[in-house]
mmCIF file of C-alpha atoms in Angstrom:
data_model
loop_
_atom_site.group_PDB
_atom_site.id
_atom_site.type_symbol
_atom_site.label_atom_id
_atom_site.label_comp_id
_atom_site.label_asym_id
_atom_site.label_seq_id
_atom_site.Cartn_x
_atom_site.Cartn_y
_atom_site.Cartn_z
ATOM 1 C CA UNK A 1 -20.965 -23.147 17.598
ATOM 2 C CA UNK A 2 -18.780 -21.639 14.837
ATOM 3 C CA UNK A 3 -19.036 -18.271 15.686
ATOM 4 C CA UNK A 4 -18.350 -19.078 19.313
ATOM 5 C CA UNK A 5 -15.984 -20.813 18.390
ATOM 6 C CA UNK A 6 -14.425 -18.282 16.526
ATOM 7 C CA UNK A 7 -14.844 -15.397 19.330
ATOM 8 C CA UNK A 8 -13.002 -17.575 21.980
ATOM 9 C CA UNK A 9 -10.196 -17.603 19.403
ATOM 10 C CA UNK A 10 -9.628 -14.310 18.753
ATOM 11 C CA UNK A 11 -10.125 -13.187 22.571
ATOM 12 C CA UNK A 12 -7.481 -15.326 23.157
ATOM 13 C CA UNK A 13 -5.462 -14.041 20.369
ATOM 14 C CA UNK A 14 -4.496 -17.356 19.348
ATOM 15 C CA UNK A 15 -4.408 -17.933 15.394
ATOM 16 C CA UNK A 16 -7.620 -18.479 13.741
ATOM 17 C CA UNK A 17 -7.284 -21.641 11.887
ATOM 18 C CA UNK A 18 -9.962 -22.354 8.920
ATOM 19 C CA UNK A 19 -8.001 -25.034 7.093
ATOM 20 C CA UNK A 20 -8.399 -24.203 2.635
ATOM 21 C CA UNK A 21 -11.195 -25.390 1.327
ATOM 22 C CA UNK A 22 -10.058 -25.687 -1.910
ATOM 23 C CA UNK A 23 -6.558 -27.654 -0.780
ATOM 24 C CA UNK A 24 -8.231 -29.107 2.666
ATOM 25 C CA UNK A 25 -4.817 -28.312 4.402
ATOM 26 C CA UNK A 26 -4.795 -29.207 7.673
ATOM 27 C CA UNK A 27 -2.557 -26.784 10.190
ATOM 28 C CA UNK A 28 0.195 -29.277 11.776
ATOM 29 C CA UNK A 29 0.033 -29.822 15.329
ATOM 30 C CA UNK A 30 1.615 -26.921 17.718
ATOM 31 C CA UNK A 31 4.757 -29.124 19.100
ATOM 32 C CA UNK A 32 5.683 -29.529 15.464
ATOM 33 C CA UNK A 33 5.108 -25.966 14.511
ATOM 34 C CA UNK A 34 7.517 -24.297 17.758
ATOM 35 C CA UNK A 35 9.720 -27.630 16.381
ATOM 36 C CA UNK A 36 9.531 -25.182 12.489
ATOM 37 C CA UNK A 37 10.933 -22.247 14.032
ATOM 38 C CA UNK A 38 13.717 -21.576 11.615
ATOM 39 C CA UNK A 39 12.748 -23.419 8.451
ATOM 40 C CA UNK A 40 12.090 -21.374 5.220
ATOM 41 C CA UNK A 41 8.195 -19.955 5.070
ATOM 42 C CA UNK A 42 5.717 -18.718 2.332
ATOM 43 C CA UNK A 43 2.795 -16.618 2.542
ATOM 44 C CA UNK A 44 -0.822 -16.275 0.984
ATOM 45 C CA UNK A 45 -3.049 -13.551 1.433
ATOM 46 C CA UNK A 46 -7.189 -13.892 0.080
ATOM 47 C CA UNK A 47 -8.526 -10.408 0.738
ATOM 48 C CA UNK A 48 -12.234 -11.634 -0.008
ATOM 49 C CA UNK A 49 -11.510 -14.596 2.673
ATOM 50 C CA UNK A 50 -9.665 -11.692 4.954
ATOM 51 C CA UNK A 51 -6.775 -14.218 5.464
ATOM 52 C CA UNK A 52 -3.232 -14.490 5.651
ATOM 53 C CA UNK A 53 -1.799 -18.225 5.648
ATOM 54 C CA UNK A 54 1.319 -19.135 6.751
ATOM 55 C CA UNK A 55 2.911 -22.233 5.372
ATOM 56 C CA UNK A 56 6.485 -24.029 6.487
ATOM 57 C CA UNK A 57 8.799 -26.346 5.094
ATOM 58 C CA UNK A 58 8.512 -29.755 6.564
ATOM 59 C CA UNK A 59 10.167 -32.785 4.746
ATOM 60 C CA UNK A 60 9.775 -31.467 0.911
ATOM 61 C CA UNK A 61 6.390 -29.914 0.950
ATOM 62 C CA UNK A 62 5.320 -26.631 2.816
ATOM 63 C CA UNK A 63 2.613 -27.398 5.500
ATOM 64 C CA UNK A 64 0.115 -24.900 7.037
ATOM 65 C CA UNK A 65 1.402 -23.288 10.028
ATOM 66 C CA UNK A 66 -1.234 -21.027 10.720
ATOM 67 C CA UNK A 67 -4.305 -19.018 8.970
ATOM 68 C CA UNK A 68 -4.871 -15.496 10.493
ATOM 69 C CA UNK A 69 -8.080 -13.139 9.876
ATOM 70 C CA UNK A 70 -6.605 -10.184 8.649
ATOM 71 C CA UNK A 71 -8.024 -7.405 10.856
ATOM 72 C CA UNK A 72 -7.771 -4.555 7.829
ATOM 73 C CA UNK A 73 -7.019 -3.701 4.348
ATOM 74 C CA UNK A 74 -8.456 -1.116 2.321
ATOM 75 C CA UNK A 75 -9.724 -0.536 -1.399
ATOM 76 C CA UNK A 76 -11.620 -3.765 -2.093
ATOM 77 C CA UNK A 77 -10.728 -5.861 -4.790
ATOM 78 C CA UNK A 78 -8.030 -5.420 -7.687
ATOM 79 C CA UNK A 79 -4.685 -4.364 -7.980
ATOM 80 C CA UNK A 80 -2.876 -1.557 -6.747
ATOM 81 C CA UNK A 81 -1.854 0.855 -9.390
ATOM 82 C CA UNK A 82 -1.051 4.450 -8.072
ATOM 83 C CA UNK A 83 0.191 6.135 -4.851
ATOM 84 C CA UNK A 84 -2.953 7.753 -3.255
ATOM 85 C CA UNK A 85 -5.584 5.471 -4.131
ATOM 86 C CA UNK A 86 -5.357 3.413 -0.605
ATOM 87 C CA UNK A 87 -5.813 0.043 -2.541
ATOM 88 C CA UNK A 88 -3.813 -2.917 -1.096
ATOM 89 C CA UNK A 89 -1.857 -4.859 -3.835
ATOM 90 C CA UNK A 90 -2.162 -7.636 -5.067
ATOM 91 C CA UNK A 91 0.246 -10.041 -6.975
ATOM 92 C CA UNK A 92 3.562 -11.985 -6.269
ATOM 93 C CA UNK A 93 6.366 -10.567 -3.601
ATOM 94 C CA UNK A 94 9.345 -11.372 -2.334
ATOM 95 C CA UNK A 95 11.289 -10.197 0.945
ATOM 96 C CA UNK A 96 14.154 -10.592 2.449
ATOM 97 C CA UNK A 97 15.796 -9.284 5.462
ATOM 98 C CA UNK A 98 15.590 -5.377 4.589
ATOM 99 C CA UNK A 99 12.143 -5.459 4.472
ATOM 100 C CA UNK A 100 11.446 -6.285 7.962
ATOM 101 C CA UNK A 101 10.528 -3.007 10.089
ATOM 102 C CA UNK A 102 10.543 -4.662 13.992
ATOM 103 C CA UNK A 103 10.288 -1.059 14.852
ATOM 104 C CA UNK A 104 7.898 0.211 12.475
ATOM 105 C CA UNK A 105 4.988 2.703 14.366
ATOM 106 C CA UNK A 106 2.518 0.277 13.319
ATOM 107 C CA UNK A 107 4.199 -2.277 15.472
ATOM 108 C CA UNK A 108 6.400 -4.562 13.725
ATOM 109 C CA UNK A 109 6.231 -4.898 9.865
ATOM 110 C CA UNK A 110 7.228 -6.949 6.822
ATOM 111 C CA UNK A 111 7.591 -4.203 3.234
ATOM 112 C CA UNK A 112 6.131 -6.446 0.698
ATOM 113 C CA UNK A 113 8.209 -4.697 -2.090
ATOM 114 C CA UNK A 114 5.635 -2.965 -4.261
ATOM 115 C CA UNK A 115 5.756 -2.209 -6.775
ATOM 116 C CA UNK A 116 7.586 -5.032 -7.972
ATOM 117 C CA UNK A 117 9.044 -5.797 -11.758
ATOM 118 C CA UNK A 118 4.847 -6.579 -12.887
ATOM 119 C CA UNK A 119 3.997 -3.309 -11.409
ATOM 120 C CA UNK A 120 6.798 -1.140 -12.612
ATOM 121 C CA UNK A 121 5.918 -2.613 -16.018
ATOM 122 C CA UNK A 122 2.057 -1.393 -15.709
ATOM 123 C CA UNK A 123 3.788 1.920 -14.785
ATOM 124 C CA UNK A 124 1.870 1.727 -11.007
ATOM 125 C CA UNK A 125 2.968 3.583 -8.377
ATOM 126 C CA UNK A 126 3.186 3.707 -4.358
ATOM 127 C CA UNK A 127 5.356 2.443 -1.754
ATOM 128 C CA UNK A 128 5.898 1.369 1.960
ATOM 129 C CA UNK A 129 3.099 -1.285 1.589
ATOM 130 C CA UNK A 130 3.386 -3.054 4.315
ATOM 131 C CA UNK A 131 1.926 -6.661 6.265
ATOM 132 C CA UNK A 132 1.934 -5.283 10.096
ATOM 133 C CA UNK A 133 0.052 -4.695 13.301
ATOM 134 C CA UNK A 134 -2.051 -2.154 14.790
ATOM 135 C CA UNK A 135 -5.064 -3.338 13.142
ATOM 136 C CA UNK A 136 -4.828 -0.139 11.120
ATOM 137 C CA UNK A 137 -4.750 0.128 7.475
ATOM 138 C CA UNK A 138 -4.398 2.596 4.792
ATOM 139 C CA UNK A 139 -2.985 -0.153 1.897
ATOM 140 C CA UNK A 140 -1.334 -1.786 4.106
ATOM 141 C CA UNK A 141 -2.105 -5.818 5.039
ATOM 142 C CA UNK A 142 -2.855 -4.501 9.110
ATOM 143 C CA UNK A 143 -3.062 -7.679 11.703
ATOM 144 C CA UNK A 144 -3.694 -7.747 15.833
ATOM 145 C CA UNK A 145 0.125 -7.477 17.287
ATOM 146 C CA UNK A 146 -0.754 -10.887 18.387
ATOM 147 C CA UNK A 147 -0.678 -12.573 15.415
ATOM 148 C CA UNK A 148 1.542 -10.213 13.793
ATOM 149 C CA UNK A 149 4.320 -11.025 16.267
ATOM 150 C CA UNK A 150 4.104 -14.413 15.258
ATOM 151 C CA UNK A 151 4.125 -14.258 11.549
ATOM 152 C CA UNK A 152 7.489 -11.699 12.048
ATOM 153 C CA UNK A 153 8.733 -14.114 14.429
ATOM 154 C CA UNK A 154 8.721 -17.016 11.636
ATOM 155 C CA UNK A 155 9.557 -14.809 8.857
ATOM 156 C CA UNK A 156 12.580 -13.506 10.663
ATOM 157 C CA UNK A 157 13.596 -16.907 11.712
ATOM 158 C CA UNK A 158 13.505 -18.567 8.545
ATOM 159 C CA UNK A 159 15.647 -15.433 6.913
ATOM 160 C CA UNK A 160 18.268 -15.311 10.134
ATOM 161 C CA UNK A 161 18.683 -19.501 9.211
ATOM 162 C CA UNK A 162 19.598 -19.407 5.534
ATOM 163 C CA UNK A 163 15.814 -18.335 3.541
ATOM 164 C CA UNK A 164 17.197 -15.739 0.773
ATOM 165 C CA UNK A 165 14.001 -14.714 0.532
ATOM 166 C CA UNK A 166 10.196 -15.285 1.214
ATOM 167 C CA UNK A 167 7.821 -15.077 -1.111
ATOM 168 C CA UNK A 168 4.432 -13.497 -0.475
ATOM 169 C CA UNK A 169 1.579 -14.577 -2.594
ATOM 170 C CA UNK A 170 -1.543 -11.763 -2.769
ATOM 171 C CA UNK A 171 -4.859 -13.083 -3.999
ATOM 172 C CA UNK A 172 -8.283 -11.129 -4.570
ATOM 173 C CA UNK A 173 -10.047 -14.439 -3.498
ATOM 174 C CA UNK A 174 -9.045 -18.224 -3.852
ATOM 175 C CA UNK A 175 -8.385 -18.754 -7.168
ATOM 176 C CA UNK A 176 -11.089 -21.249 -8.079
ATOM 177 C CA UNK A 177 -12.610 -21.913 -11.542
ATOM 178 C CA UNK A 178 -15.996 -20.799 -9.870
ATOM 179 C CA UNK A 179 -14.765 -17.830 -7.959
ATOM 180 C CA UNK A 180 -13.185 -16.508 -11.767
ATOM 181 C CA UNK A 181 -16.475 -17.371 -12.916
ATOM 182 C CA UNK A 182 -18.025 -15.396 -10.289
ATOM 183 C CA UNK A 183 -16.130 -12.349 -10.894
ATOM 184 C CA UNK A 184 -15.933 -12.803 -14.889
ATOM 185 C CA UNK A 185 -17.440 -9.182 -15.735
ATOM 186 C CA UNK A 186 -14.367 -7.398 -13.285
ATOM 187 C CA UNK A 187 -12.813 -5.288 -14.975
ATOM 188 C CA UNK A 188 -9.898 -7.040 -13.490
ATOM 189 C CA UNK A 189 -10.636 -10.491 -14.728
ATOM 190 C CA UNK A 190 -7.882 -10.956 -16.922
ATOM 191 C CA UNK A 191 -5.294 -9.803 -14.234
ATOM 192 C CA UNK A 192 -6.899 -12.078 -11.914
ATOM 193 C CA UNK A 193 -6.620 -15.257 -14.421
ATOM 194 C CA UNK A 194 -2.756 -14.597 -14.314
ATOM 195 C CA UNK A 195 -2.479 -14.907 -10.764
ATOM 196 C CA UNK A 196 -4.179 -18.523 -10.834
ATOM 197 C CA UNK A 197 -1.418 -20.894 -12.171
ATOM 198 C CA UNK A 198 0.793 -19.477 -9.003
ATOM 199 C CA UNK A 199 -2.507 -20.283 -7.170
ATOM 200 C CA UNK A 200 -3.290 -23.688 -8.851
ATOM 201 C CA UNK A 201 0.558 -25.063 -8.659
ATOM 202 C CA UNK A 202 0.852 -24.369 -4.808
ATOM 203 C CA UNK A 203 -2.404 -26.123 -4.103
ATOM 204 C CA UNK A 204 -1.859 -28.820 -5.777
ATOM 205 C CA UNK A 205 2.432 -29.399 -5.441
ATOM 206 C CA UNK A 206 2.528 -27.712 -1.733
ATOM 207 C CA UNK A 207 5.690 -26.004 -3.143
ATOM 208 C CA UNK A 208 6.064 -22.240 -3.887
ATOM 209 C CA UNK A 209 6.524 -21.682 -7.383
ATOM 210 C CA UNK A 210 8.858 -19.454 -8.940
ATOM 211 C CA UNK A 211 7.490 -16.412 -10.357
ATOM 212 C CA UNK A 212 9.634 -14.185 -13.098
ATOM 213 C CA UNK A 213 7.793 -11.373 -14.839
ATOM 214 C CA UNK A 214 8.131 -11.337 -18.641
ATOM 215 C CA UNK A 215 6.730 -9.111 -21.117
ATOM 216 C CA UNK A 216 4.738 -7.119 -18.235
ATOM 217 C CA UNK A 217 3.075 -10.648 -17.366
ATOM 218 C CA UNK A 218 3.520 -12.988 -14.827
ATOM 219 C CA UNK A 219 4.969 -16.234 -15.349
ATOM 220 C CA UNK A 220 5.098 -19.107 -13.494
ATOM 221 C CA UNK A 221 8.000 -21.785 -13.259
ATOM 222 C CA UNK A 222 8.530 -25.144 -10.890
ATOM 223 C CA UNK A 223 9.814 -24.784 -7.653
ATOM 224 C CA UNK A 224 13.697 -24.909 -7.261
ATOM 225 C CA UNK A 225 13.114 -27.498 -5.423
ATOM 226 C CA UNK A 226 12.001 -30.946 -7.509
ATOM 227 C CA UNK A 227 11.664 -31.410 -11.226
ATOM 228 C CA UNK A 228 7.922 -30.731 -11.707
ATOM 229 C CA UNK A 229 6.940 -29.838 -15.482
ATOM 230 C CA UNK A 230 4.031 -26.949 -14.890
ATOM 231 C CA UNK A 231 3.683 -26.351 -18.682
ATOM 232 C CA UNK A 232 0.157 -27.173 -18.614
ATOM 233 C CA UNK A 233 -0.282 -24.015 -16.227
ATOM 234 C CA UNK A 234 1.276 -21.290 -18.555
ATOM 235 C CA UNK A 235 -1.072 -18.544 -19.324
ATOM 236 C CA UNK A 236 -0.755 -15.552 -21.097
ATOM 237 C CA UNK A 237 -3.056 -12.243 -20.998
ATOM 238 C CA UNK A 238 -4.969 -10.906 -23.260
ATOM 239 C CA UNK A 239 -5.447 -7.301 -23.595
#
């Protein structure tokens, strides 16, 4: 029945909804998401899951809009660190207006802003990495135009009504102690532990936190929004 399920769905190019397992999110119901239109967003991609989740600001938590199989990325796992080598990144992003390509010849598409300040400080390379449609991908996040024109459609809503910016969160997998476990011999296992207190503090406060880079690491600070002490989910890498 699931994969039937999940046929009709995408035939019908309506979103493909698999609620977290690891926050059990459920997506709110569709006259209260067209009622969202307009109200700031946030992002989170799981590459191993092939999933892009859009949350929306309802009351003073962010609720699941909508969860969307990603239709192609490229490069596996890991980080993108130089211009050729067709990985898609992964990390924290931000974008605002300028970054969204309605025209783009992928059909429309969001710039995620790599490299950002983490990146430049690992000296990595590329640009023009992009979430958009055309189901194509060469580093780029590539979706069906169908559910690309309704993650633009939000994004660009929420930035036209007030939403400096959106932040994109870009995850190998979900950030679980057992998926770390699982992938403990990576060679990118201590990248990947730094990218789990932004993981852990959204799934458990349903706020996006705020992400500054210092040192070359990523650091992770409450939401604006609330006064939420995160202390106990600093972590520093070891190199």
């Amino acid at each position: 029945m699931g994969k039937i399920a999940l046929m009709l769905a995408m035939f019908l190019c309506l979103p493909w909804v698999t609620p977290s397992s690891a926050s059990e999110l459920v997506p709110v119901k569709q006259n209260i998401k067209q009622q969202l239109l307009g109200t700031p967003v946030y992002i989170q991609i799981f590459k191993e899951e092939r999933l892009l989740e859009l949350y929306g600001k309802m009351g003073n938590e962010y609720r699941l809009l909508g969860a969307y199989r990603i239709c192609n990325f490229s490069g596996g796992l890991g980080p993108k660190r130089r211009e050729g080598d067709f990985k898609s990144p992964e990390g924290f992003y931000s974008v605002d207006i300028r970054h969204l390509k309605p025209d783009s010849r992928f059909y429309r598409a969001i710039n995620i802003g790599y490299p950002n300040a983490y990146d430049r400080a690992q000296g990595y390379s590329g640009n023009y990495l992009m979430i958009h449609g055309d189901c194509r991908s060469i580093g780029c996040y590539a979706m069906t135009n169908a559910y690309m024109d309704e993650i633009f459609t939000y994004v660009q809503a929420a930035l036209h009504y007030g939403q400096v910016k959106v932040d994109i969160a870009i995850y190998p997998f979900r950030m679980t102690d057992a998926n770390l476990q699982r992938h403990r011999f990576s060679t990118y296992y201590n990248f990947w532990r730094g990218l789990q207190p932004g993981y852990r503090y959204f799934n458990e406060k349903h706020l996006p936190p705020t992400i500054t880079v210092d040192n070359g690491q990523y650091v992770v600070h409450p939401a604006i929004i609330g006064t939420q002490n995160i202390s106990e989910y600093a972590f520093t890498e070891t190199k």
